[in-house]
Tab-separated table of C-alpha atoms and ligand atoms in Angstrom:
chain	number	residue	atom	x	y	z
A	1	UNK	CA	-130.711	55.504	79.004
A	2	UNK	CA	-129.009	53.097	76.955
A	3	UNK	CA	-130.758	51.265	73.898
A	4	UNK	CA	-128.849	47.935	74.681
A	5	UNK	CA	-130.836	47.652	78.047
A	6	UNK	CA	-134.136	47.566	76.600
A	7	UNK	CA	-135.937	45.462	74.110
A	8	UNK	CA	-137.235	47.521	71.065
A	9	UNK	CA	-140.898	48.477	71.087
A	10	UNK	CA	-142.337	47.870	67.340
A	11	UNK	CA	-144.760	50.622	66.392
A	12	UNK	CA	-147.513	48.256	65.874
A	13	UNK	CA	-147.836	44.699	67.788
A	14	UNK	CA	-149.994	42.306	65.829
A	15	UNK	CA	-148.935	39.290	67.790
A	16	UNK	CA	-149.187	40.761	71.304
A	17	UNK	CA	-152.579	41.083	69.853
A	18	UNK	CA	-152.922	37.722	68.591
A	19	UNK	CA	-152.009	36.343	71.687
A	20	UNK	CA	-154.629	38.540	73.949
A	21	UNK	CA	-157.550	36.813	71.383
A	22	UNK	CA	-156.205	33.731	72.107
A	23	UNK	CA	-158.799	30.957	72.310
A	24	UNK	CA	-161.664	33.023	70.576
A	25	UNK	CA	-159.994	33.978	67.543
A	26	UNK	CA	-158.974	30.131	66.673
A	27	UNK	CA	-162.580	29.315	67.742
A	28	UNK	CA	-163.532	31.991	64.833
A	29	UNK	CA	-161.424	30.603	62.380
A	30	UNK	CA	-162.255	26.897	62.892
A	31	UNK	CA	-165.719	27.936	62.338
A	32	UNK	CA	-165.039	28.965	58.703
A	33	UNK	CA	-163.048	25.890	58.271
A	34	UNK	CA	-165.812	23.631	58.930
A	35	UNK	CA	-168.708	25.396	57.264
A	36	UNK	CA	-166.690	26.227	54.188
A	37	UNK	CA	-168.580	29.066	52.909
A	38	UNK	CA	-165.453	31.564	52.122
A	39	UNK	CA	-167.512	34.028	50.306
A	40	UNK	CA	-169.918	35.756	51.766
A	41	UNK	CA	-170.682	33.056	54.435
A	42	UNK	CA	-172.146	33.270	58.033
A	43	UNK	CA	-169.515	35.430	59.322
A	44	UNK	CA	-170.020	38.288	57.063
A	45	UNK	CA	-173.368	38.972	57.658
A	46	UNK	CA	-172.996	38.561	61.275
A	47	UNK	CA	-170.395	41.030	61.141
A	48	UNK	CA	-172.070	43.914	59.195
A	49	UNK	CA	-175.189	43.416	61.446
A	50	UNK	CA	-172.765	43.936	64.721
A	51	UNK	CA	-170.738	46.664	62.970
A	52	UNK	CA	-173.998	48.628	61.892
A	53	UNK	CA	-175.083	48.529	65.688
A	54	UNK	CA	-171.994	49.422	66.788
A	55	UNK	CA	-171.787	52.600	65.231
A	56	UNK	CA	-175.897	53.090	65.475
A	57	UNK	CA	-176.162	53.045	61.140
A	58	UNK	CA	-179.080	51.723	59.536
A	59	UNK	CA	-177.210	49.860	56.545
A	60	UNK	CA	-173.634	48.350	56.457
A	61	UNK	CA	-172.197	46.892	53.329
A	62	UNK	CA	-168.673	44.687	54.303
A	63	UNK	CA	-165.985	45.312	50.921
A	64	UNK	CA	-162.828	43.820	50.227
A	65	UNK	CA	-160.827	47.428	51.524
A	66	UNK	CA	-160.796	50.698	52.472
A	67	UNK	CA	-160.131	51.546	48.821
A	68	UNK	CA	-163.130	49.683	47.566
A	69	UNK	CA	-165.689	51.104	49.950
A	70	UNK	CA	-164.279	54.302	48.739
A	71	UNK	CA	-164.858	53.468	44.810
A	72	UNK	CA	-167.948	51.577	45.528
A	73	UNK	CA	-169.726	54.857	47.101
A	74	UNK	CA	-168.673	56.967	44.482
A	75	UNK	CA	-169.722	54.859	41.664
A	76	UNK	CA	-173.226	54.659	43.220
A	77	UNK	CA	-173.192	58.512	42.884
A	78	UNK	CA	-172.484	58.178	39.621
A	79	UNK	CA	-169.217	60.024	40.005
A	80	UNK	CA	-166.839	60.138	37.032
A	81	UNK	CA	-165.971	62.695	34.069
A	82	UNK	CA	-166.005	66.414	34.933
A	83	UNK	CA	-166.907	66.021	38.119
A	84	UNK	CA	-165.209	67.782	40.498
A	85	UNK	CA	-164.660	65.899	44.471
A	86	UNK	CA	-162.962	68.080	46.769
A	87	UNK	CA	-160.566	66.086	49.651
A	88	UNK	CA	-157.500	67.615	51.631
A	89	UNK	CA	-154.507	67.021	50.655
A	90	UNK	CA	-152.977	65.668	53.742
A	91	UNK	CA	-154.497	61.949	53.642
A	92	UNK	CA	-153.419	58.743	52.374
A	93	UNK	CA	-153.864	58.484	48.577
A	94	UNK	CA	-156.456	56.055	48.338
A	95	UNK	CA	-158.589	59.099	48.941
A	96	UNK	CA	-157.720	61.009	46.038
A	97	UNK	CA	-156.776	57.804	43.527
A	98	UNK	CA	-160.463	56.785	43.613
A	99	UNK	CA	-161.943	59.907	42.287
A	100	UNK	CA	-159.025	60.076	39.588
A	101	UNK	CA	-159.754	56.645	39.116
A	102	UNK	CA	-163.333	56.760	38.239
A	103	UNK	CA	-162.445	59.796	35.761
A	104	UNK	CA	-163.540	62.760	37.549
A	105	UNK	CA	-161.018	65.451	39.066
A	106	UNK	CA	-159.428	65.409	42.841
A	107	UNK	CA	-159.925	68.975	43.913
A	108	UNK	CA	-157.264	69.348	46.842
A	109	UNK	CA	-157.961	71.819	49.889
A	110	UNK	CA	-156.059	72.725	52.533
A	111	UNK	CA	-156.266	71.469	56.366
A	112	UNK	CA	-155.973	73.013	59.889
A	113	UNK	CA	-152.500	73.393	61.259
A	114	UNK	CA	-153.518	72.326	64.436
A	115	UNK	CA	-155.764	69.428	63.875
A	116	UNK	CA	-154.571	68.448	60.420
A	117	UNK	CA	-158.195	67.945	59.286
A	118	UNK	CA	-159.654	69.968	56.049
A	119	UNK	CA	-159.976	73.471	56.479
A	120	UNK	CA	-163.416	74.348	55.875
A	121	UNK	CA	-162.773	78.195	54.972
A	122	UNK	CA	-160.367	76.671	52.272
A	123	UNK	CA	-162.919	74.076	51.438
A	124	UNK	CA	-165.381	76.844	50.158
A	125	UNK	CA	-162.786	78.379	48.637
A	126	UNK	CA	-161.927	75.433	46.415
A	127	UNK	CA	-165.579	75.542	45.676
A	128	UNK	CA	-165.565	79.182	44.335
A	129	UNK	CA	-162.887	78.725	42.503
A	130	UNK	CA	-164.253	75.346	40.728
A	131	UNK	CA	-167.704	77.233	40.657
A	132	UNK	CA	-165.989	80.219	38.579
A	133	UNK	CA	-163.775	78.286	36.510
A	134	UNK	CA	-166.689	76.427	35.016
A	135	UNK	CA	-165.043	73.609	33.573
A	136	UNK	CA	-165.823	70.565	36.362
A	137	UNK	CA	-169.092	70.595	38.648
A	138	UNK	CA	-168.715	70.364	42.113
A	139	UNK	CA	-169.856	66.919	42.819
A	140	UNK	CA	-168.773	65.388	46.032
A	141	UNK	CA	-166.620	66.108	49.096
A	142	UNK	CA	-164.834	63.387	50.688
A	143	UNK	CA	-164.222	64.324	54.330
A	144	UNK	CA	-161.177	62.659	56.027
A	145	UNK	CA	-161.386	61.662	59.448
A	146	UNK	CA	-157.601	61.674	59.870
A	147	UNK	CA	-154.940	59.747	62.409
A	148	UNK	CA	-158.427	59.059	64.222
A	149	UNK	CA	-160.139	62.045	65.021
A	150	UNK	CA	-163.302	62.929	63.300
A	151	UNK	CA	-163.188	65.588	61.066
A	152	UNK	CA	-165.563	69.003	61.179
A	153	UNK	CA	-168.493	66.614	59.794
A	154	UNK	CA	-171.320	69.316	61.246
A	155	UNK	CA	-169.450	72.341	59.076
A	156	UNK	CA	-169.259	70.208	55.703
A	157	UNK	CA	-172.602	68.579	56.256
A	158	UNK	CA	-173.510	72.390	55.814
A	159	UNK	CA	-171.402	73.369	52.928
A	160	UNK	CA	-172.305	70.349	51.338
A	161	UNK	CA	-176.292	71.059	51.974
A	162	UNK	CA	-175.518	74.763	50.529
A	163	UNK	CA	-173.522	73.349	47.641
A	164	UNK	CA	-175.836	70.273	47.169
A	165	UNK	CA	-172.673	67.977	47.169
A	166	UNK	CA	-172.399	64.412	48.188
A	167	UNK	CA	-170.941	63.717	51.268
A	168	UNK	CA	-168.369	60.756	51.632
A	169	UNK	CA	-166.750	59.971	55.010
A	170	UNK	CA	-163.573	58.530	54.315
A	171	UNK	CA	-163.474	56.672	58.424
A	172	UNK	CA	-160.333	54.518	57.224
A	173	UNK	CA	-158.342	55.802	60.161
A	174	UNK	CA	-161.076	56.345	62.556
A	175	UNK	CA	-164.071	53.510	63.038
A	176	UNK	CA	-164.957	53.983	66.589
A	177	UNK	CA	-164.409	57.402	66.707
A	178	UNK	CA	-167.481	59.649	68.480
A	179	UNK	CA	-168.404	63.570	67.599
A	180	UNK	CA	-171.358	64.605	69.604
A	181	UNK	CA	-171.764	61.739	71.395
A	182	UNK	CA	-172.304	59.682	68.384
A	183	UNK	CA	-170.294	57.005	66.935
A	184	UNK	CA	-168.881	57.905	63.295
A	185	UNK	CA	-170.818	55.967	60.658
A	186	UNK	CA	-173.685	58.155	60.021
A	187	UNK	CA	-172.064	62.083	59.559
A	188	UNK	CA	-171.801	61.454	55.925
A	189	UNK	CA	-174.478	60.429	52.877
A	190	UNK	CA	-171.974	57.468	53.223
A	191	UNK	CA	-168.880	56.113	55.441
A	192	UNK	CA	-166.382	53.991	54.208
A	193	UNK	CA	-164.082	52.168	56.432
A	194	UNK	CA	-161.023	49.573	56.314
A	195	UNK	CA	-159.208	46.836	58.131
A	196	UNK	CA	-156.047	47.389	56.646
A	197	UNK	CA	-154.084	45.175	59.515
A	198	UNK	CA	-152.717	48.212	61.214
A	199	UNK	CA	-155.853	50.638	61.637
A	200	UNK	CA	-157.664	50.435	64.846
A	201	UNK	CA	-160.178	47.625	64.166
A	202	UNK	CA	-157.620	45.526	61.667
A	203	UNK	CA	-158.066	42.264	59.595
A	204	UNK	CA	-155.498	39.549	59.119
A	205	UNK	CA	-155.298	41.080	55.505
A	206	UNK	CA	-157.597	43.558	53.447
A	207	UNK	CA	-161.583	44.474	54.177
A	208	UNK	CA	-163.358	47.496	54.150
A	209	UNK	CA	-167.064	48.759	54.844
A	210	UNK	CA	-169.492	50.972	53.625
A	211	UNK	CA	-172.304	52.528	56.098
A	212	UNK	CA	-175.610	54.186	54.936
A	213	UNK	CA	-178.838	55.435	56.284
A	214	UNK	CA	-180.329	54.880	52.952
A	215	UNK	CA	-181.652	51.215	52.274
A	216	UNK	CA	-181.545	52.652	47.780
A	217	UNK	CA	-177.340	52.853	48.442
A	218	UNK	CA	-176.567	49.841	50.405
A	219	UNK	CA	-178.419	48.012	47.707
A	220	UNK	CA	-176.265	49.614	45.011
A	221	UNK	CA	-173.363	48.639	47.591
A	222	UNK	CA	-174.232	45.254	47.566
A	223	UNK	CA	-175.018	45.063	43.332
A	224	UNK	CA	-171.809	46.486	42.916
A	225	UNK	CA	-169.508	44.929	44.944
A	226	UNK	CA	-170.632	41.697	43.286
A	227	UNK	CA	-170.462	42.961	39.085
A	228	UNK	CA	-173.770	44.848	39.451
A	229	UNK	CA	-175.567	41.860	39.856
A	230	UNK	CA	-179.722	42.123	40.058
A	231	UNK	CA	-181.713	40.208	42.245
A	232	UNK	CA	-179.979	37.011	40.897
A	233	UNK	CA	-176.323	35.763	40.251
A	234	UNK	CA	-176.493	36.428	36.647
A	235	UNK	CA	-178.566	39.353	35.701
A	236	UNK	CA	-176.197	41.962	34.994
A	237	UNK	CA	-177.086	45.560	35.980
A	238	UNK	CA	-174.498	47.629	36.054
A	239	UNK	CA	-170.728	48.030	35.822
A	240	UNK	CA	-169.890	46.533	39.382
A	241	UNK	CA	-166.559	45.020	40.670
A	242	UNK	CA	-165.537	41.973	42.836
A	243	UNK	CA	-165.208	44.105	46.333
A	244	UNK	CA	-166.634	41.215	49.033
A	245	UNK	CA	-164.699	40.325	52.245
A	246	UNK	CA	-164.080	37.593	52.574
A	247	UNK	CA	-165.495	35.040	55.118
A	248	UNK	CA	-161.972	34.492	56.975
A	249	UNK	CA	-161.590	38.126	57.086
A	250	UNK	CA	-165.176	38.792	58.926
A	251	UNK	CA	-163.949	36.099	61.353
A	252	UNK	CA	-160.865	37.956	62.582
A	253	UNK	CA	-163.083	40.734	62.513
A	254	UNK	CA	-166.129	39.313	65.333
A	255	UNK	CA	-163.232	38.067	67.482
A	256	UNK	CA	-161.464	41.747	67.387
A	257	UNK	CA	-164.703	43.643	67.801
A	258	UNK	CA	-165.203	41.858	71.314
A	259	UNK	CA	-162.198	43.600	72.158
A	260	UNK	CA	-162.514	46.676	70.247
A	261	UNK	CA	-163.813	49.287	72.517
A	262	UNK	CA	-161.135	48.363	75.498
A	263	UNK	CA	-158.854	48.726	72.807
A	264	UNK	CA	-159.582	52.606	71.994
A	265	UNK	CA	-160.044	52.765	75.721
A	266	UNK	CA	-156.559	52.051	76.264
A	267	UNK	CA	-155.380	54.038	73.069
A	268	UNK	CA	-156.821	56.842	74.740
A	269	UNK	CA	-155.057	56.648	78.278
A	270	UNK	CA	-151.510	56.481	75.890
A	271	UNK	CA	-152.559	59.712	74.394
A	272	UNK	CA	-153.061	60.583	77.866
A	273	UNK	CA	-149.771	59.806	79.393
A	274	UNK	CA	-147.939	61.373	76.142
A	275	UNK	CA	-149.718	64.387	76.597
A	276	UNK	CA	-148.693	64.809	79.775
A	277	UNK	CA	-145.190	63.668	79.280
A	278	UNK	CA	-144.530	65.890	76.573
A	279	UNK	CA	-145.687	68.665	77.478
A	280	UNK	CA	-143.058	70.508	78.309
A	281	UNK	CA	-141.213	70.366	74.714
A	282	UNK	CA	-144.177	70.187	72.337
A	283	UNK	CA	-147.912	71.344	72.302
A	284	UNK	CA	-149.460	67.831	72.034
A	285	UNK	CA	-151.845	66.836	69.337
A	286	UNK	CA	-154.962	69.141	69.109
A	287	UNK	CA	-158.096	67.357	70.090
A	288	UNK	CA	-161.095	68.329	67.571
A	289	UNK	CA	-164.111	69.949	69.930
A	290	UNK	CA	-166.530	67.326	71.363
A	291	UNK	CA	-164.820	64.500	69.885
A	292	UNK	CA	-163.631	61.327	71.200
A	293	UNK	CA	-160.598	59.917	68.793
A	294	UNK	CA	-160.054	56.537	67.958
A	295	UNK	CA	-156.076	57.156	68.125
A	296	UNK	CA	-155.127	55.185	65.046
A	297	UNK	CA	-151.852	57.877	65.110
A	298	UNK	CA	-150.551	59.583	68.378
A	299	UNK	CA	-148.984	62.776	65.581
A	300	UNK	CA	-147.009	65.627	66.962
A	301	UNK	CA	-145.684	68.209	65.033
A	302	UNK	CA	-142.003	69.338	65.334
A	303	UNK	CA	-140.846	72.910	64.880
A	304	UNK	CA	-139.034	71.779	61.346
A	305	UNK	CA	-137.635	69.294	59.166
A	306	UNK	CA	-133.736	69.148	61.103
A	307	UNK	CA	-135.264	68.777	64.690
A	308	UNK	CA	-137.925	65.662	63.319
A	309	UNK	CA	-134.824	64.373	61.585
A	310	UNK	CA	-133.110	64.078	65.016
A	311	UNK	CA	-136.094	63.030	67.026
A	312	UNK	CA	-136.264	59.721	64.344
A	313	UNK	CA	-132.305	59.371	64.837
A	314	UNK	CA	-132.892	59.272	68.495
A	315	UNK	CA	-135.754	57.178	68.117
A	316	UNK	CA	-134.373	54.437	66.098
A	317	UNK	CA	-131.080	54.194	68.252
A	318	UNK	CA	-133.373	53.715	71.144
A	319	UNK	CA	-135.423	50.725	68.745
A	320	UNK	CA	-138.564	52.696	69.011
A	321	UNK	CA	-140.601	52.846	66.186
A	322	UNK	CA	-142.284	55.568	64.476
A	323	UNK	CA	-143.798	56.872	61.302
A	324	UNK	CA	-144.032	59.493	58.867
A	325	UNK	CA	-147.802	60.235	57.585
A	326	UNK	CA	-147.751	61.853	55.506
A	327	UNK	CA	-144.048	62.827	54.117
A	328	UNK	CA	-145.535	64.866	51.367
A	329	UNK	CA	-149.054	66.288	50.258
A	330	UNK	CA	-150.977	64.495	47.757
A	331	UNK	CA	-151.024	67.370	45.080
A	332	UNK	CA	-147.150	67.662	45.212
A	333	UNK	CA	-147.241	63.918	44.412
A	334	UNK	CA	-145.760	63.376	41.281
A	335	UNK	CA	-149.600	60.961	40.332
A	336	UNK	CA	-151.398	64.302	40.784
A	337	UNK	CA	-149.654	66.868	40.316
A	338	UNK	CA	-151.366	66.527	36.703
A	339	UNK	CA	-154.868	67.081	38.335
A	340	UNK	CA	-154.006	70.035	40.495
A	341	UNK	CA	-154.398	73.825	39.210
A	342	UNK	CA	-151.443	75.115	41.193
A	343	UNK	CA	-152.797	76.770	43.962
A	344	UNK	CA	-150.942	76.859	46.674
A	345	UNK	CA	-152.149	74.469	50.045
A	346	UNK	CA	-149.194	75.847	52.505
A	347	UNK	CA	-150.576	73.961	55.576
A	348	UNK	CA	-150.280	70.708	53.686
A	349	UNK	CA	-147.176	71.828	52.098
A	350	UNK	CA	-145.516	72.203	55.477
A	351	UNK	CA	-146.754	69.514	57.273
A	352	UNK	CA	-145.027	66.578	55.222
A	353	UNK	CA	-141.319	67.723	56.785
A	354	UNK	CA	-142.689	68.585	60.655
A	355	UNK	CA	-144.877	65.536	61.637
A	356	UNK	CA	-143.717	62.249	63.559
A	357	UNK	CA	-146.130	59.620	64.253
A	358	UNK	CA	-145.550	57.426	67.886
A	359	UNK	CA	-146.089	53.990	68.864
A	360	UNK	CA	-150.031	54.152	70.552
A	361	UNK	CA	-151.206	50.549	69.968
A	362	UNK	CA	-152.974	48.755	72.425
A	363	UNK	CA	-150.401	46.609	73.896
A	364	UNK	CA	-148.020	49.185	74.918
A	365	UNK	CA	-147.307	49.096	78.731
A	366	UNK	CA	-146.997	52.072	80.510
A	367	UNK	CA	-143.242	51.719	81.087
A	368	UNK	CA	-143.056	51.749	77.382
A	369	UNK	CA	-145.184	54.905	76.870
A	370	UNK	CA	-143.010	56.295	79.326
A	371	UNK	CA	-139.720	55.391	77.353
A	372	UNK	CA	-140.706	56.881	74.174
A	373	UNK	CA	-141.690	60.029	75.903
A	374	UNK	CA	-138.438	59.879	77.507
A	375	UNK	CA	-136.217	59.547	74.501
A	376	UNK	CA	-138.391	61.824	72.997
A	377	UNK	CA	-137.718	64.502	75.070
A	378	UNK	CA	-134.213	63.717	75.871
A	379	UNK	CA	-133.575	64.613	71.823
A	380	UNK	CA	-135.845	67.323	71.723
A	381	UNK	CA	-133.654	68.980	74.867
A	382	UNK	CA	-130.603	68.852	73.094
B	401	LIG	C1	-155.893	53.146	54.851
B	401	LIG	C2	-156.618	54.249	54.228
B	401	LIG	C3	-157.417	54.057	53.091
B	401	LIG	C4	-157.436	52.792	52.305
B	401	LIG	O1	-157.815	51.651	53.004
B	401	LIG	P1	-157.353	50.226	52.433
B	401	LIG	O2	-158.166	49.274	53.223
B	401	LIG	O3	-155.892	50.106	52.674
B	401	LIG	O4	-157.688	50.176	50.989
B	401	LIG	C5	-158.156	55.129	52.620
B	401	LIG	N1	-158.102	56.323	53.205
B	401	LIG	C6	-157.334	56.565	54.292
B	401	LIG	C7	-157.339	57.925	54.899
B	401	LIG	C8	-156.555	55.537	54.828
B	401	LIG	O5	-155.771	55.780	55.887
C-alpha cells in the first residue's frame, strides 16, 4: 500500500463528530445563548440528572474536570498529611498529583501485564508494607479504570472493606463502561469522571463529574466545588474551590449523550475487527472478566521497545495516528520520584517502552479499521 493513495486517518475526529450532531448540538448551544445563565444554569442540572440515570447512581455532582472531581472527593474525605492513597502507577498523572496535591503520600502499586489494571496481590502488598512502616496511614485507594475497561472494582471493594479504606473510582477513561451488568458509577464510595475532549463522552473543553450513593458527599461535592459555601452564597464553610462546569459545557454534553451509547457500540465492533485482524501477530488487548469496555484506547502491547518503534515509523508514513499512554510509570516520573520508597513496580516499569495505542473513535469506517490493521501487520511481518 502506498501512503500517497490514502488520506490520513487522525487518531481522534472531533469534527466528523461535530458534523454527525449537527442540528441538535447548535440547538443546545443557542439555548444557553438566549437564557444566559453560564454558571450553573438549566443545562447543568439537566445533565447531572440524565448522567446519574444513565449510570443507575443516586447522586451526581457536574465539576469543572476530571482533575477536580478527583480533588473534590478526596477533600471530602478529609485526605491530606500522612495519609497514605494507594493508585497504580500506570495511569495518567492527574491520579497521583491530587493526592500529592492535597499533602498526603501517592503510594504506587503495580498492575496486571495483561490487562494493565492494578494488581490486587501487589495492592495488599503496598498495604503491608505502609502498615509496617508506620509512618503514613492507609487512607484511600484510588482504583483506575484504565484505556476503558473497568478495573477489579469487586476485589478492592474487598480489600478496601478489610483495610477500612476509602474507595475512589478514578472513571476518567471509562464512563459507560459495565462490570456485572452494571454501568460504572456506583463500584466505588465515589466515581469521578471527565470530558476532557478526547475521552469517550467529551466536552468542547474541560468538565468532570463526581457520582455518589451517599446524599452527606454530594452535598460536600456541591459546598466545595463552590468555596465551601453553606446553604447560602456567602456563608463560608469550608476550604472549597471554584470546580463548576460550566453551562456551555453541559450543553455539548446533553447533545453527545443522545449519541453516546451508539458511540461505545461502535467502539466496540472496532475492537472487534482489530481483534480479529491482528490476531495473527499480536495477542489482542485482554478483556477484564464480565466487563463491557468503553474503548477510550484500543492498547496492544509489542514484544519491546525496537519493534513499537517501527510499528509508529510505519504508522506515521502511512498518516495513521497513534499514541503512547503511558511512555513511562508515574513513580519513575521525575514529580514523584520524591514520594516513592523505591520498590520496584516491574509491570509498570516495562510497559511504558511496549504499548501503542490505535485510532478506535467512533467515526472510523471499516475500510479504515482495516488499513491500520493492515499497516500494522505489514510492519510487524517484517
Ligand atoms: C484524563 C484523566 C484524568 C483527568 O481528567 P481531566 O478532565 O483532564 O482533568 C484523570 N485520570 C485519568 C486516568 C485520566 O485519563
Amino acid at each position: 500500500m502506498n501512503a500517497e493513495t490514502f488520506p490520513p486517518i487522525p487518531f481522534l475526529d472531533l469534527k466528523a463528530q461535530q458534523a454527525r450532531l449537527g442540528a441538535g448540538l447548535k440547538s443546545r448551544l443557542d439555548a444557553v445563548l438566549a437564557h444566559g445563565q453560564y454558571i450553573l444554569g438549566p443545562e447543568v442540572l439537566e445533565l447531572e440528572a440524565r448522567l446519574a440515570s444513565f449510570c443507575n447512581a443516586a447522586y451526581c455532582v457536574s465539576v469543572s474536570s476530571g482533575t477536580d472531581a478527583l480533588q473534590i472527593a478526596l477533600m471530602a474525605e478529609g485526605i491530606g498529611r500522612g495519609d497514605a492513597v494507594f493508585l497504580p502507577a500506570f495511569t495518567y498523572t492527574a491520579t497521583a498529583e491530587v493526592p500529592l496535591l492535597l499533602g498526603a503520600t501517592p503510594v504506587f502499586v503495580d498492575v496486571d501485564p495483561r490487562t494493565f489494571q492494578i494488581d490486587l496481590n501487589n495492592l495488599q502488598e503496598r498495604i503491608e508494607t505502609v502498615k509496617r512502616a508506620g509512618k503514613l496511614k492507609p487512607r484511600a485507594i484510588i482504583g483506575v479504570d484504565l484505556f476503558g475497561q473497568p478495573a477489579d472494582w469487586p476485589g478492592i471493594a474487598s480489600i478496601a472493606a478489610q483495610e477500612r479504606l476509602f474507595t475512589l473510582d478514578d472513571c476518567a477513561q471509562s464512563f459507560g463502561a459495565v462490570q456485572n451488568g452494571v454501568r460504572l458509577g456506583r463500584s466505588a464510595d465515589a466515581t469521578a469522571t471527565s470530558f476532557f475532549p478526547s475521552k469517550p463522552l467529551g466536552a468542547y473543553g474541560d468538565g468532570g463529574a463526581l457520582f455518589t450513593e451517599s446524599a452527606e458527599r454530594a452535598a460536600l461535592y456541591r459546598s466545595l466545588r463552590t468555596h465551601g459555601e453553606g446553604t447560602t452564597r456567602y456563608e463560608v464553610l469550608r476550604t472549597g474551590m471554584n470546580g463548576r462546569l460550566d453551562t456551555m459545557q453541559a450543553a455539548v454534553l446533553l447533545a453527545k449523550l443522545d449519541v453516546f451509547e451508539g458511540e461505545i457500540a461502535r467502539r466496540e465492533a472496532i475492537a472487534q475487527i482489530y481483534d480479529a485482524a491482528l490476531n495473527d501477530v499480536l495477542e489482542p488487548p485482554a478483556r477484564m472478566p464480565d466487563s463491557q469496555s468503553a474503548w477510550a484506547v484500543y492498547c496492544v502491547k509489542l514484544p519491546d521497545e525496537d519493534t513499537r518503534e517501527a510499528a509508529k515509523a510505519a504508522l506515521a508514513a502511512a498518516g495513521i495516528g497513534h499514541a503512547v499512554y503511558y511512555p513511562r510509570a508515574l513513580h519513575q516520573q521525575p514529580a514523584y520520584r520524591a514520594s516513592h520508597d523505591d520498590s520496584a513496580l516491574p509491570v509498570a516499569e516495562s510497559l511504558g517502552g511496549r504499548v501503542l495505542a490505535l485510532p478506535i473513535h467512533p467515526d472510523l469506517t471499516n475500510a479504515q479499521v482495516a488499513r491500520v490493521a493492515a499497516t500494522l501487520t505489514q510492519a510487524l511481518e517484517r
